[in-house]
Every structure is written in C-alpha cells, then in structure tokens.
C-alpha cells in the first residue's frame, strides 16, 4: 500500500473526530488503496461496521483532512451479512447491481484497522473462492449481454455502434478472466494494474490493450468487431456458441399491444405511453416493413427503397425509443436502455394533414411535445373549426344577399373566432375533454368532445384574445382578427361586402400560418374536398382511440352531414 | 373427433357393412344430381349404414350467381331431405346465423322469419333451406354458426376465405376507404367450437329435436375494436370507415376501385350491421365451454396469417403446421360439393364425444 500505517491512523483520527460510531465497531480501509492500487489523489474510504442488525443510509460522510478527501460509511453487520448472502447467491443470475457486488468485493479485500467478532464472521462468509466465482459469473453475464447487443447492432448494419458495444464486451470479458484468476476488483480503472500484478499471460494483456486502447489502428469497425470477438472467445472459455459472430439469432419483437399506428392522410403517428412519435418518410417506410418473424438482418435488407444501413439505423432508433424490442438468441436486449426521441419543436405543430415535421429523408423519429390526448384534441378542434369557418362564410353570403346585416356581423364574428381557433389548435392549444364536475350523484356538464357542445359550435369567446399570448403569430393578423370579432354597425351592402372581403383576407393569412389548415371548400376542387374529408375521418378515428368515451358514430354523423352539404 | 381426443387415421372409402367402431369412412356425393350422384344400390346401402345425417355442405362463397346458391344450398338440401326421409334418418342441418339477413338487434335461436331483407343470395338460400328442413317432417336439429374462422388456440385456418381476403385488402392498404360503421359487429367463431357444438348436438339429439342452436361467439367484434387491433401491428394499414351514405365507389382512386368492386362490395352489408346473436340454448348445451372472445380470436388469426405469410411479408420459412397434420389425414375435398358427414353406427349418440 502506498500509505503507511501512521498516515492511515492520522486520517482515521481526523475522520472519527467528525463521526460518531457505536461501541465495539470494526473499522476498515477499503477501495483502491486497500486493493494495492491508487495514487496520491485517491480517496480514502473508511467503512465502519457497527454490531447491529438494522439497515443504515448508504450515503457516506465526506470529510476533507490532510489534503485528502475522506469518505466514511457506517453500516450494520446485519445488512452487510444479508448483502453478502444475496450477492454470492445471485451474481450468476444477473440480478445483482454494480454497487452491491462492488461493496461486497471491497469488504473482502479491505485493510482491517480495528477488528470485531462480527467483522471476522463476515470475512469468513466471504471465502475467496466464492467471491471469485460470484464476480466472474457476474462479469460473464455482462459480457454475454454486451455481445448480444453488439451482435444485434451488426445484424442491424450498425457497425459503429457494434464496435462500441464489443469494446465494452471485451473489457467485461477481461474482468471475467481476471476474476477467475483472483483479481476481482470491479471498477475498470485499474484493469492494467490487475493484469500486471497477476503477471500471467502477458500476451493476453498485450492483445487486450491493443484492442481496448482508443487508437485502434486503421481497423474498420467490422474488422475491429471480429478481432474483439476472437479475443473474447479466448478470455471467455466455455461459451463458444454465444461468442460466434452470427446475425441470424437477432430478431425484432413486438413489445406491447398499446403501441399503435394511426395514419392521417399519408402521415404516420405512433402512439405509445401517451406520447405521439412521428417518423419521417424513410422511418415510416421502415415502420411499415417491420416483421417480427424474420431475422432482423432480413428485415432491414427488405425495406423497399431504403438502404439496409439506413433501415438498420431506424430500427435501432425504434429500439432505443422502446417502440420495438430486439432479441438475441431469444433474450431481449435491454442494456441499451430506453431514451426519448428528439422533441419536434415547430410552429405550427400540426395541420389538417397530421403532425408537421421537416421533410427529412434521414430516418428520423420525433416525439411531439404534447400528449397524444392533446394532439388528438387539437386535431379534432382544428377540423371542426375549419368546418365552422366554412359554414359561417355560407351564412355571411346568404345574409349579404338578404340584407340581414346583424346576421352578417354574427357570421363574421364566428369566422374570426373560429379562424383563431384554427391557429391555436394548429399550435397544439385546444381544450381537452373534461369529465365535468361530480355533483355527488352524476357528472355535470357536457365536457367531452361531443358533437353538440355549445363551445364547439358557437362560442370560443377568448380565442381571438388568446392569440396575443401565442408567440410567432404576426401582430397584424392578431389585430385584424380582434377587429373583425368586434366589428359592427354595418348599414349597407357596400359595407357588408367590404367586411366580408376583409374577413376573406384575414382567413387567407390564417391559412399561411397554419400550414394550409384553413381550407374552405369554396376554394378547392371536389377532389381536394374529398381528400380533406378523408383527413377529417382519420382525425376522428385517432380521437376515438385516445378517448375511449369519444362519440365516434356521432362524430361520423357530423362529418357526414357536413360533407353531404358539399357533395 | 380430433378435438375430443380421438385419433383419426386415414379415412377409407365407404364400404357397406364394413365400418369398424370409431372409423371414419368417406363417400363422394353430388348435391346437384339425383340420388346425390350415387347408384341406386349405394344410395340404399348408405341409408342403412348411418343413423344420422349431418348436412354441412353448401356454397358459402359470395358473389356467385343466385342460381348457384339455389341449386346447391336450396335444392341440395331438398335432396338431402329426400335421402333422410327415404332412409328414415334424423338430420342435423348446418345453417348460418345470418339467415336473419340485415335485421339489427338481438336475434334469438328460435327466430327465423321477420320479413327480413337479405344481404346477398347466399343468406336467402340458407334461409330457404332452413324453411325446407322445418317443413319436411324429419326429426331435425339446426345449428347456425356465425362467421367461422380459424382454430381457437392457434388461429390456424384451412383455407383463407371470407374474412381473410377482406383482412388482406384492409391491412395492405389496397383499399383505404370503405363504407362501414365503427359500431357494426362481426361475430367470429372458431372452427373447433362449431365442431364441438355439432358433436354435442349429435350426442344429445333426441332432446334437441326441433330446436335451433346458435354456434356463435356471443362476444362480437366491433369495427372500432377491429381497427384498434389492426393499429397494434406496425405493418398493417387500416382503412377508414365512412358512412355508407357518404361513400361513392366512383370517387375511389383508380388502383383501389377494383378491390372494392370485386371483393369488399360483396361484404359491405356486414360492415354496417349491428346484430347480436342470442345463444341461450347453445350455452345450456355447452355448459362452461366458451370460445375466446372475437377480439382475442382475431388476434390469433392475425398472428397465424403473419406466421404463414398470408398477411405481411412473404415468409422464407413457414412455421405453421402442414395442412395434412391439421386435417388428421382426412382427404381434402376442396370446394367440391361432397360434404355429407357420416355418423357410422359406432359413432352414433355418444360416439363423437368419447
């Protein structure tokens, strides 16, 4: 050890001045220094073992003394005994965490400063042979998981990712081999010293550092993976089948029944766990080509018009997002972890055609910043408001014809408000269906996105004003809509026509800021109107999925009756 | 018989007086010919050899000329009745729950006539056949299955007909819009459950004489559920259902229209019906034996169809069992008109239920 007993005792004395410990406690120095590694910057880790059964907090007490950082952990012999039993019993089954096995290993190789009967018993439980067996099988499990992940990435034609995973597998295989030979330290930082201390098989040490060092010559990723696999096979005796490079046992797995796909027009929306994932055209193509029965390598090589490395990249991303599972030899690959998709930040966020996203071809999958509920509600509000603008315009034309100026003003007010609703909902802002209040016997109020809501059909009192708090909408447009909403006093046909013309201008500008969402039928061909109608049916279906109480048939009727007037 | 745990070996052609207990023998009949296409002597010998006739042969395909349904399903049943009458045999007649036509609401097992409008000439012919059976004066039991699909545990199906091409057109996006109501109900029933209802009806024939049984699921599948189920498969597209009044086949894109005209139009009557088949008597007969719900069954069918490459990608390796294993080695009769099931002397009464 690089520290003398005097130095250690001085550090311990400084630590004990800050920490109260129970009588008859044992004290040990553990970690890098006790293992015979470390340097002058290494932490000083003391473990105090009190003679009691109940559990302690695992957070260490930090002390700075003699220019060093000292950590003191105080634990009970009961909890340590239980942990030793668990780790030695379970390590081979992969159910033991890094911290658990690390704590047990550190105690086994600790430097005793003050012993106790309890400590002697604990150390007797930790026989060297049992520890080696536990640590090596723990690392073996990890190695096989990393190999599975590396092989899966190879099957998905993701060589760079495979190279990174196989490097990890190599480190873990080295630790397996080292622990089988008595070097059980868990952390990766002293591996070179472990090899040196062991002094056996310098060839393995050399090969290992050849491959594990960052500058791995001019090797291609695929060559690197092959070289690593070769050394891993040498280190990990007894598992030749698991280490062979074979992409066949990699398959994709349908994870859950509630990962669902909803197409609005041509755009896909994957709904899972309350979120909406939006694949670009390439990612959508891959999603539609997923096959859970064929080997993953076959799946990625059979996506029409998408190169297999791109398809593999997309599938790897689906796996990362938790949208598909990947198995290796029937075992699910879980060590990659689940991470979120990049958030799609756009204005407008959606249009009548679904989520709005950049027209990339890179196989990107985005996640919308609003929940699936909000998305569906906003889409439905948008299509309803769209229809209301259209209806009101018909009303306005009729009113001008008949000289009904107050009816015209009412129609213009609705057009201004509903156009504002289109802008708001295209930005994801829409009222969610509420359950209504509970009056003790039943729910009151309509609440839900029903086809008869007064709010939906007539009011939206605050929609024009709300635009003021939505960044990105041209101020002139907001002013125009607020002015139209409050316009009145029409007394002649000329004034009426001027008002309608101003309204049409505003509507055209709304169309510009909502990705063409405002789509009055009078501006479009019969074919375009049919397509619009189909989009509305698609929105309605998604709405019914995310809200099980959504009145699907009634909504259908509303769409149908709206359509019938234009057919 | 397979379902009741019996081992069925390769069936032999019917030889009068030669049947061993538990043996299946076959004979080819022609429903459109006098004496069912048999010689006079064979006709008589067959009549003496069996003690119950199960009449399950019919044209069930859609889209054929009305005359074919009349010839096979109506006049064919008449010939079976002649045979049963001549040999003084009781008859189990397999009909369809859809003799109710386009009637909505709850249809009971004893219901037949309500002046219903039929969705197609198939339904009409099966209705007429039932009327013939009822008026023939033979001791008879009628079993009405709903939409028969694959086996209940694996979804395995012998031939991909009826629902299957519809699913194919739907899930592959060949037709993106179809007329239908999300509230319409499809009652899917597994083949083995229907077979068990028939077996149980044969076993308890005397007490069921004159009765009709609905061999149905009882937990039908709505189109809303259907589209939710399909949405859970990334590779499946899902059509949008639009109200019939708003659907115009002429508006369909040119490449989609043929799929509507040639296939979906034959079925769209079923996409707009909301009928629930009451099966009180069948439940009494079957006790706790129930098929899985239609939505569970649909999932198994979809998995099977993916497994064998009927839906989704073509399989490089079929993982399904070869058909002959499924059939227990019985000759595959295909869509021919032979289909008179025989209950030989040893199979009468409890014979089929061990």
PDB file of C-alpha atoms in Angstrom, chain A residues 154-158 252 286 289-290 295-304 306-316:
ATOM      1  CA  UNK A 154     -24.251  -5.879 -36.510  1.00  0.00           C
ATOM      2  CA  UNK A 155     -27.480  -7.525 -37.633  1.00  0.00           C
ATOM      3  CA  UNK A 156     -28.953  -4.044 -37.997  1.00  0.00           C
ATOM      4  CA  UNK A 157     -25.878  -2.982 -40.026  1.00  0.00           C
ATOM      5  CA  UNK A 158     -24.854  -0.501 -37.322  1.00  0.00           C
ATOM      6  CA  UNK A 252     -37.342  -7.911 -33.635  1.00  0.00           C
ATOM      7  CA  UNK A 286     -39.226   1.061 -42.169  1.00  0.00           C
ATOM      8  CA  UNK A 289     -41.913  -3.054 -43.101  1.00  0.00           C
ATOM      9  CA  UNK A 290     -41.280  -4.378 -39.591  1.00  0.00           C
ATOM     10  CA  UNK A 295     -34.244 -12.369 -38.662  1.00  0.00           C
ATOM     11  CA  UNK A 296     -33.563  -8.666 -38.138  1.00  0.00           C
ATOM     12  CA  UNK A 297     -30.908  -8.735 -40.866  1.00  0.00           C
ATOM     13  CA  UNK A 298     -33.545  -9.899 -43.354  1.00  0.00           C
ATOM     14  CA  UNK A 299     -35.957  -7.212 -42.205  1.00  0.00           C
ATOM     15  CA  UNK A 300     -33.514  -4.351 -42.688  1.00  0.00           C
ATOM     16  CA  UNK A 301     -32.434  -5.632 -46.071  1.00  0.00           C
ATOM     17  CA  UNK A 302     -36.011  -5.865 -47.364  1.00  0.00           C
ATOM     18  CA  UNK A 303     -37.342  -2.349 -46.829  1.00  0.00           C
ATOM     19  CA  UNK A 304     -38.362  -1.028 -50.233  1.00  0.00           C
ATOM     20  CA  UNK A 306     -34.285   2.165 -48.162  1.00  0.00           C
ATOM     21  CA  UNK A 307     -30.622   1.058 -47.929  1.00  0.00           C
ATOM     22  CA  UNK A 308     -30.109  -1.555 -45.244  1.00  0.00           C
ATOM     23  CA  UNK A 309     -27.786   0.545 -43.071  1.00  0.00           C
ATOM     24  CA  UNK A 310     -30.392   3.331 -43.029  1.00  0.00           C
ATOM     25  CA  UNK A 311     -33.167   0.843 -42.261  1.00  0.00           C
ATOM     26  CA  UNK A 312     -30.990  -0.629 -39.511  1.00  0.00           C
ATOM     27  CA  UNK A 313     -30.348   2.828 -38.088  1.00  0.00           C
ATOM     28  CA  UNK A 314     -34.102   3.425 -37.945  1.00  0.00           C
ATOM     29  CA  UNK A 315     -34.824   0.061 -36.298  1.00  0.00           C
ATOM     30  CA  UNK A 316     -32.045   0.728 -33.753  1.00  0.00           C
TER      31      UNK A 316
END
